[in-house]
Structure formats: C-alpha cells, structure tokens
Coordinates of C-alpha atoms and ligand atoms in Angstrom, one line a residue:
X225 CA -9.6 -14.7 -1.9
X226 CA -11.5 -11.4 -1.7
X227 CA -9.6 -8.1 -2.3
X228 CA -10.9 -4.6 -1.6
X229 CA -9.0 -1.5 -2.6
X230 CA -9.4 0.9 0.4
X231 CA -7.2 3.6 -1.0
X232 CA -5.2 3.9 -4.2
X233 CA -3.3 7.2 -4.1
X234 CA 0.3 7.8 -3.2
X235 CA 1.3 9.9 -0.1
X236 CA -0.8 13.1 0.0
X237 CA -3.9 11.5 -1.6
X238 CA -5.8 13.0 -4.6
X239 CA -6.3 15.9 -4.3
X240 CA -3.5 16.7 -1.9
X241 CA -4.2 19.4 0.7
X242 CA -1.5 21.8 -0.5
X243 CA -1.4 21.0 -4.2
X244 CA -2.7 23.1 -7.0
X245 CA -1.3 21.1 -9.8
X246 CA -3.6 20.7 -12.8
X247 CA -4.9 17.3 -11.6
X248 CA -5.6 18.4 -8.1
X249 CA -7.3 21.6 -9.2
X250 CA -9.2 19.8 -11.9
X251 CA -10.5 17.1 -9.5
X252 CA -11.5 19.7 -6.9
X253 CA -13.3 21.8 -9.5
X254 CA -14.7 18.8 -11.4
X255 CA -13.3 20.1 -14.6
X256 CA -11.4 16.9 -15.4
X257 CA -12.5 13.3 -15.8
X258 CA -11.0 11.9 -12.6
X259 CA -12.0 10.5 -9.2
X260 CA -10.6 11.5 -5.8
X261 CA -8.5 8.8 -4.1
X262 CA -7.4 8.2 -0.5
X263 CA -3.9 7.0 0.4
X264 CA -3.0 3.4 -0.5
X265 CA -4.3 0.5 1.5
X266 CA -5.8 -2.9 0.4
X267 CA -7.9 -5.3 2.4
X268 CA -7.7 -9.1 1.7
X269 CA -9.6 -12.0 3.1
X270 CA -9.9 -15.8 2.5
X271 CA -13.4 -16.1 4.0
X272 CA -14.9 -12.6 3.8
X273 CA -15.1 -12.6 7.6
X274 CA -11.6 -11.9 8.9
X275 CA -9.6 -9.2 7.0
X276 CA -6.0 -8.3 6.7
X277 CA -5.0 -4.7 5.8
X278 CA -2.0 -4.2 3.6
X279 CA -0.7 -0.9 5.0
X280 CA -2.5 1.5 7.3
X281 CA -3.1 4.8 5.6
X282 CA -3.8 8.2 7.3
X283 CA -7.4 7.8 6.0
X284 CA -8.0 4.4 7.7
X285 CA -11.0 5.5 9.7
X286 CA -12.9 6.7 6.6
X287 CA -11.8 3.6 4.6
X288 CA -13.1 1.3 7.3
X289 CA -16.4 3.1 7.5
X290 CA -16.8 2.9 3.7
X291 CA -16.5 -0.9 3.7
X292 CA -19.2 -2.6 5.9
X293 CA -17.2 -6.0 6.2
X294 CA -14.7 -4.0 8.3
X295 CA -17.3 -2.8 10.8
X296 CA -17.4 -4.2 14.4
X297 CA -19.9 -7.0 15.0
X298 CA -20.0 -6.6 18.8
X299 CA -19.7 -3.8 21.4
X300 CA -15.9 -3.8 21.0
X301 CA -14.7 -5.7 18.0
X302 CA -13.0 -5.5 14.6
X303 CA -13.0 -8.0 11.7
X304 CA -9.4 -6.7 11.1
X305 CA -7.1 -9.6 12.0
X306 CA -3.8 -7.9 11.4
X307 CA -2.1 -5.1 9.5
X308 CA 0.8 -5.8 7.1
X309 CA 3.4 -3.1 6.5
X310 CA 5.4 -3.0 3.3
X311 CA 7.6 -0.1 4.4
X312 CA 7.8 2.6 7.0
X313 CA 6.5 5.5 5.0
X314 CA 4.0 7.6 6.8
X315 CA 1.3 7.0 4.1
X316 CA 1.6 3.3 5.1
X317 CA 1.9 3.6 8.9
X318 CA 0.2 6.7 10.2
X319 CA -3.2 4.9 10.3
X320 CA -1.8 2.6 13.0
X321 CA -1.9 5.5 15.5
X322 CA -5.6 6.0 14.6
X323 CA -6.3 2.4 15.8
X324 CA -5.5 3.4 19.4
X325 CA -8.9 2.7 21.0
X326 CA -7.6 -0.1 23.2
X327 CA -8.2 -2.8 20.6
X328 CA -5.5 -5.5 20.5
X329 CA -3.9 -5.5 17.1
X330 CA -1.3 -7.6 15.3
X331 CA 1.2 -6.0 12.9
X332 CA 3.3 -7.9 10.4
X333 CA 6.5 -6.0 9.4
X334 CA 10.2 -6.6 8.9
X335 CA 12.4 -5.9 11.8
X336 CA 13.7 -2.7 10.3
X337 CA 10.2 -1.4 9.6
X338 CA 9.1 -2.3 13.2
X339 CA 12.1 -0.5 14.7
X340 CA 11.6 2.5 12.5
X341 CA 8.0 2.9 13.7
X342 CA 8.5 2.1 17.4
X343 CA 11.9 3.5 18.4
X344 CA 12.2 7.2 19.4
X345 CA 8.5 7.5 18.7
X346 CA 6.7 8.9 21.7
X347 CA 3.3 8.6 19.9
X348 CA 3.9 4.8 19.7
X349 CA 3.2 4.8 23.5
X350 CA -0.5 5.2 22.6
X351 CA -0.4 1.6 21.3
X352 CA 1.2 0.4 24.5
X353 CA -1.7 1.3 26.8
X354 CA -1.8 -2.3 28.1
X355 CA 0.3 -5.5 27.8
X356 CA -0.4 -7.2 24.5
X357 CA -2.1 -4.2 22.8
X358 CA 0.2 -4.7 19.7
X359 CA 1.6 -8.1 18.7
X360 CA 4.4 -7.7 16.2
X361 CA 4.8 -10.6 13.8
X362 CA 8.1 -10.6 12.0
X363 CA 8.3 -10.7 8.2
X364 CA 11.6 -12.2 7.1
X365 CA 12.1 -11.8 3.3
X366 CA 12.1 -15.1 1.5
X367 CA 10.3 -17.0 4.2
X368 CA 6.7 -17.8 3.6
X369 CA 4.5 -18.0 6.7
X370 CA 0.8 -18.4 7.7
X371 CA -1.1 -15.2 8.0
X372 CA -2.6 -15.7 11.4
X373 CA -6.0 -14.6 12.6
X374 CA -6.2 -12.4 15.8
X375 CA -6.8 -15.7 17.7
X376 CA -3.4 -17.1 16.4
X377 CA -5.1 -19.7 14.2
X378 CA -4.2 -19.9 10.5
X379 CA -6.4 -17.8 8.2
X380 CA -6.1 -19.9 5.1
X381 CA -3.7 -17.3 3.6
X382 CA 0.1 -17.5 3.6
X383 CA 2.4 -14.5 3.1
X384 CA 5.9 -14.1 1.8
X385 CA 7.8 -10.8 1.8
X386 CA 10.4 -10.2 -0.8
X387 CA 13.1 -7.5 -0.5
X388 CA 12.6 -5.1 -3.4
X389 CA 14.4 -1.8 -4.2
X390 CA 13.2 1.0 -1.9
X391 CA 14.5 3.2 0.8
X392 CA 13.9 4.2 4.4
X393 CA 11.1 6.7 5.0
X394 CA 12.1 10.4 4.7
X395 CA 11.9 11.0 8.4
X396 CA 14.5 8.2 9.1
X397 CA 16.9 9.2 6.3
X398 CA 20.3 10.0 7.9
X399 CA 19.2 8.4 11.1
X400 CA 19.2 4.8 10.0
X401 CA 21.4 3.0 7.5
X402 CA 19.3 1.6 4.6
X403 CA 19.0 -2.1 4.1
X404 CA 17.1 -4.8 2.3
X405 CA 14.3 -4.9 4.8
X406 CA 13.3 -1.2 4.3
X407 CA 10.8 -2.1 1.6
X408 CA 9.2 -5.4 0.7
X409 CA 6.8 -6.7 -1.9
X410 CA 4.3 -9.3 -0.8
X411 CA 3.0 -12.6 -2.2
X412 CA -0.2 -13.6 -0.5
X413 CA -1.5 -17.1 -1.4
X414 CA -4.8 -18.8 -0.5
X415 CA -4.0 -22.3 0.5
X416 CA -7.3 -23.8 -0.6
X417 CA -7.4 -22.4 -4.1
X418 CA -3.8 -21.7 -4.8
X419 CA -4.8 -18.2 -5.9
X420 CA -2.1 -15.6 -5.5
X421 CA -2.0 -11.8 -5.0
X422 CA 1.3 -10.0 -5.5
X423 CA 1.6 -6.6 -3.9
X424 CA 4.4 -4.2 -4.7
X425 CA 3.2 -0.7 -4.0
X426 CA 6.7 0.9 -3.8
X427 CA 9.3 -0.3 -6.2
X428 CA 12.5 1.6 -7.1
X429 CA 13.5 -0.5 -10.0
X430 CA 12.3 -3.6 -11.9
X431 CA 14.8 -6.2 -10.7
X432 CA 14.7 -10.0 -11.0
X433 CA 13.2 -10.2 -7.5
X434 CA 10.4 -7.9 -8.6
X435 CA 9.7 -9.9 -11.7
X436 CA 9.7 -13.2 -9.7
X437 CA 7.3 -11.7 -7.2
X438 CA 4.8 -10.6 -9.8
X439 CA 5.1 -13.4 -12.3
X440 CA 2.2 -15.9 -12.5
X441 CA 0.0 -14.1 -9.9
X442 CA -3.8 -14.0 -10.3
X443 CA -3.6 -10.3 -9.4
X444 CA -0.7 -7.9 -9.3
X445 CA -0.7 -4.4 -7.6
X446 CA 2.3 -2.4 -8.7
X447 CA 3.8 1.0 -7.8
X448 CA 2.1 3.6 -10.1
X449 CA 3.4 6.7 -8.4
X450 CA 4.8 8.6 -11.4
X451 CA 4.2 8.4 -15.1
X452 CA 7.5 10.1 -15.8
X453 CA 10.7 10.4 -13.8
X454 CA 10.8 14.2 -13.9
X455 CA 7.1 14.8 -13.2
X456 CA 7.5 16.8 -10.0
X457 CA 10.4 18.9 -11.5
X458 CA 8.5 19.7 -14.7
X459 CA 5.4 20.6 -12.7
X460 CA 7.4 23.0 -10.5
X461 CA 6.3 20.8 -7.5
X462 CA 9.6 19.5 -6.2
X463 CA 13.2 18.8 -7.1
X464 CA 13.4 15.1 -6.9
X465 CA 13.3 12.6 -9.7
X466 CA 11.2 9.4 -9.3
X467 CA 14.4 7.3 -8.8
X468 CA 15.6 9.5 -5.9
X469 CA 12.3 8.7 -4.2
X470 CA 12.6 5.0 -5.0
X471 CA 9.7 4.8 -7.5
X472 CA 10.1 3.4 -11.0
X473 CA 8.0 5.5 -13.4
X474 CA 5.2 3.8 -15.4
X475 CA 5.8 5.4 -18.8
X476 CA 8.8 5.8 -21.1
X477 CA 11.4 3.4 -22.5
X478 CA 12.6 2.4 -19.0
X479 CA 9.2 2.5 -17.3
X480 CA 7.5 -0.4 -15.7
X481 CA 4.9 -0.7 -18.6
X482 CA 7.7 -1.3 -21.1
X483 CA 9.8 -3.5 -18.7
X484 CA 7.0 -5.7 -17.8
X485 CA 5.5 -6.0 -21.3
X486 CA 5.6 -9.8 -21.2
X487 CA 4.4 -10.2 -17.6
X488 CA 2.1 -13.2 -17.1
X489 CA -0.4 -12.2 -14.5
X490 CA -4.1 -12.5 -14.9
X491 CA -4.9 -9.0 -13.5
X492 CA -2.6 -6.1 -13.3
X493 CA -3.3 -2.9 -11.4
X494 CA -1.3 0.2 -10.7
X495 CA -1.7 1.6 -7.1
X496 CA 0.0 4.3 -5.0
X497 CA -0.7 6.7 -7.8
X498 CA 0.6 10.2 -7.2
X499 CA -1.8 13.1 -7.8
X500 CA 0.5 14.5 -10.5
X501 CA 0.3 11.3 -12.6
X502 CA -1.6 12.0 -15.9
X503 CA -2.8 8.4 -15.8
X504 CA -5.3 9.5 -13.1
X505 CA -7.3 11.2 -15.8
X506 CA -9.8 8.8 -17.3
X507 CA -9.5 10.3 -20.8
X508 CA -5.7 10.8 -20.9
X509 CA -3.4 9.2 -23.5
X510 CA -1.3 7.8 -20.7
X511 CA -4.4 6.0 -19.2
X512 CA -5.2 4.6 -22.7
X513 CA -1.6 3.4 -23.1
X514 CA -1.6 1.6 -19.7
X515 CA -5.0 0.0 -20.5
X516 CA -3.8 -1.1 -24.0
X517 CA -1.0 -3.0 -22.2
X518 CA -3.5 -4.7 -20.0
X519 CA -3.2 -2.6 -16.9
X520 CA -5.9 -0.9 -14.8
X521 CA -5.4 2.1 -12.5
X522 CA -6.8 1.1 -9.1
X523 CA -9.5 3.2 -7.6
X524 CA -10.9 3.4 -4.1
X525 CA -13.7 0.8 -3.5
X526 CA -12.6 -1.5 -6.3
X527 CA -13.3 -5.1 -5.3
X528 CA -11.9 -8.3 -6.8
X529 CA -12.5 -11.9 -6.2
X530 CA -9.6 -14.2 -7.1
Ligands
MLT1701 C1 6.8 7.9 -1.1 O1 6.1 7.0 -1.4 O2 7.8 8.2 -1.7 C2 6.6 8.6 0.3 O3 5.3 8.2 0.7 C3 6.8 10.0 0.1 C4 6.5 10.7 1.4 O4 6.5 10.2 2.5 O5 6.2 11.9 1.4
MN1702 MN1 4.2 6.7 -0.4
ZN1703 ZN1 -1.5 17.7 -7.2

C-alpha cells in the first residue's frame, strides 16, 4: 500500500490567514524551525495507479498538483477513484466543491456526514450538474467493505469505519442532533499483503474503540491538533478547550502520548496538527518528547510504503 500525506495541518492550515501566534508569525518570517503545512488529507493506493483521498481539504487543487500520480492521464481524467470523509468539518469537505469540473466522483461517508454536506446546501448543486456526477457510498461503522474503483471494481483495499468520539461540524451545531456517525476512524487493509493503515484524524478521547482501531496497524495516523487542552485560551486565541472541540491533546498526563504508551503499531504519526501546537517546531521539547515515544509529526509530501 502506498500512502502520501497531501496535507497535515488542522483547520486553518499553517500558517493560518488570520493568525499571528508565535508559530504562525515564526513560520512566515522564517525565524523558527518549522515547515508550512496545508490542511489534512492523505492519499492511499494499492497499485500506485488508482488513488483514494482520505478527506478533501480546501487546498485540494494545490495538493493534487504537487503529486504527479494524481494528475490526469487523458484529456478529461483523474486517477482519484473516490474520496472518503471521516467527518463533516469544512477542512475535510470543502475540497469537494473544488472538484466541480463535471468529473464523476465517488464519495464514501456515513449517512449523517452525507446529509450534513448535501442538505440545505445550495453549493452542493454544483456537484449535481448531471445524473451520476456524485456516487455516494455509505460507510456503516463496524462493517468492512471493499473500497471500489471508479469503475465499481474492487481496488484491492478494504475499508472499515469505526465510530470514535467526535462531534458534528460547527456549522451544524444546534441544527442536527449529534450521533455516533458524526466522526469515524478508518481501518484500510490491503487484501494481498494484509497491510493495514489506521486513520483517526479527529478523536475526542482515547476509548476502547480508538485503541482497537489503532492496535496492530502497520501505520497509524492520529489526531495531533493540540499539545495541551488550554492551548487556544493561554495563547489568547480562543475560549475553547481541546475537549470542547472534540480533540484529545497530545501532551500531559491524560494526553494521547501517555494513554497510548504501549500501542503496538509499526509507524505512528500525528496529523491534523493545529498551527498553535508547539510540536510543529522541529527543535521544540514537545517534538522531542513525541519522537522519543516513537511518534512522528506528519508533514506535507511525506510518502510511506506499507
Ligand atoms: C476542528 O477540527 O475542530 C474543526 O476543523 C474546527 C473548525 O471547523 O474550525
Ligand atoms: Mn479540523
Ligand atoms: Zn497560529
């Protein structure tokens, strides 16, 4: 299985357009050791030919252009076989509206994520220009299924969604009741080799379901939004704690690093890293702590072969 990190930052990206926090200022001015990052998305492929995107970030066009295997091979064409959505947050879905140039596209999502994106959304009509422009394929938590190529044939990969702690996107709060299908983690398995990728880019707490999803994988991507729960408050950047935003922090006694200390997974990477996270600085003590525990901080363009 081939894996390419298209984008590794949380919503807003790094730097974020309206953010003057020390990280965002430092990366703009090049006064800190850190690399800019676009918003989270990962591409996976069994054969290197047909690719599946995990989430569709607002920077999707730039991410496709930066990775030649995603370029068209004919006058109108895309190697992208489908997009898989893990939740309805705009940093995961906005890119879909950029794929509006009359290309048929398949989207895997839970029923609640599909409804959240399509209902009451006049912009969605741009993906309904002709019959069959979008084919929705339903993710039912706990039910493994083949990841299908655009032709409908099996790709050699299977996918299973797992309900993990999360919440509806901010723009749907108060409109929709929250439920277990709001936010899923993914297990993607290559049938031929048995290799497994676990993908959990938004996780509100480390539950049994989260552990089960990550355990034994050849590669794990986990929510690395915040280092500490009060990061936005301390920085004068917001009034929400990490848990109110359904993100478990990385650091501290209750953080994911400590809670997953014994995790058996060959490769462990943090993704969806918010621009305020000190772990983004290559020379920070927080980065060193994560690396000592066997974790890496994903960066745009990183490629893995499982
Ligand atoms: C999140 O990950 O918490 C959301 O992307 C936040 C947002 O939509 O601004
Ligand atoms: Mn996000
Ligand atoms: Zn910032």
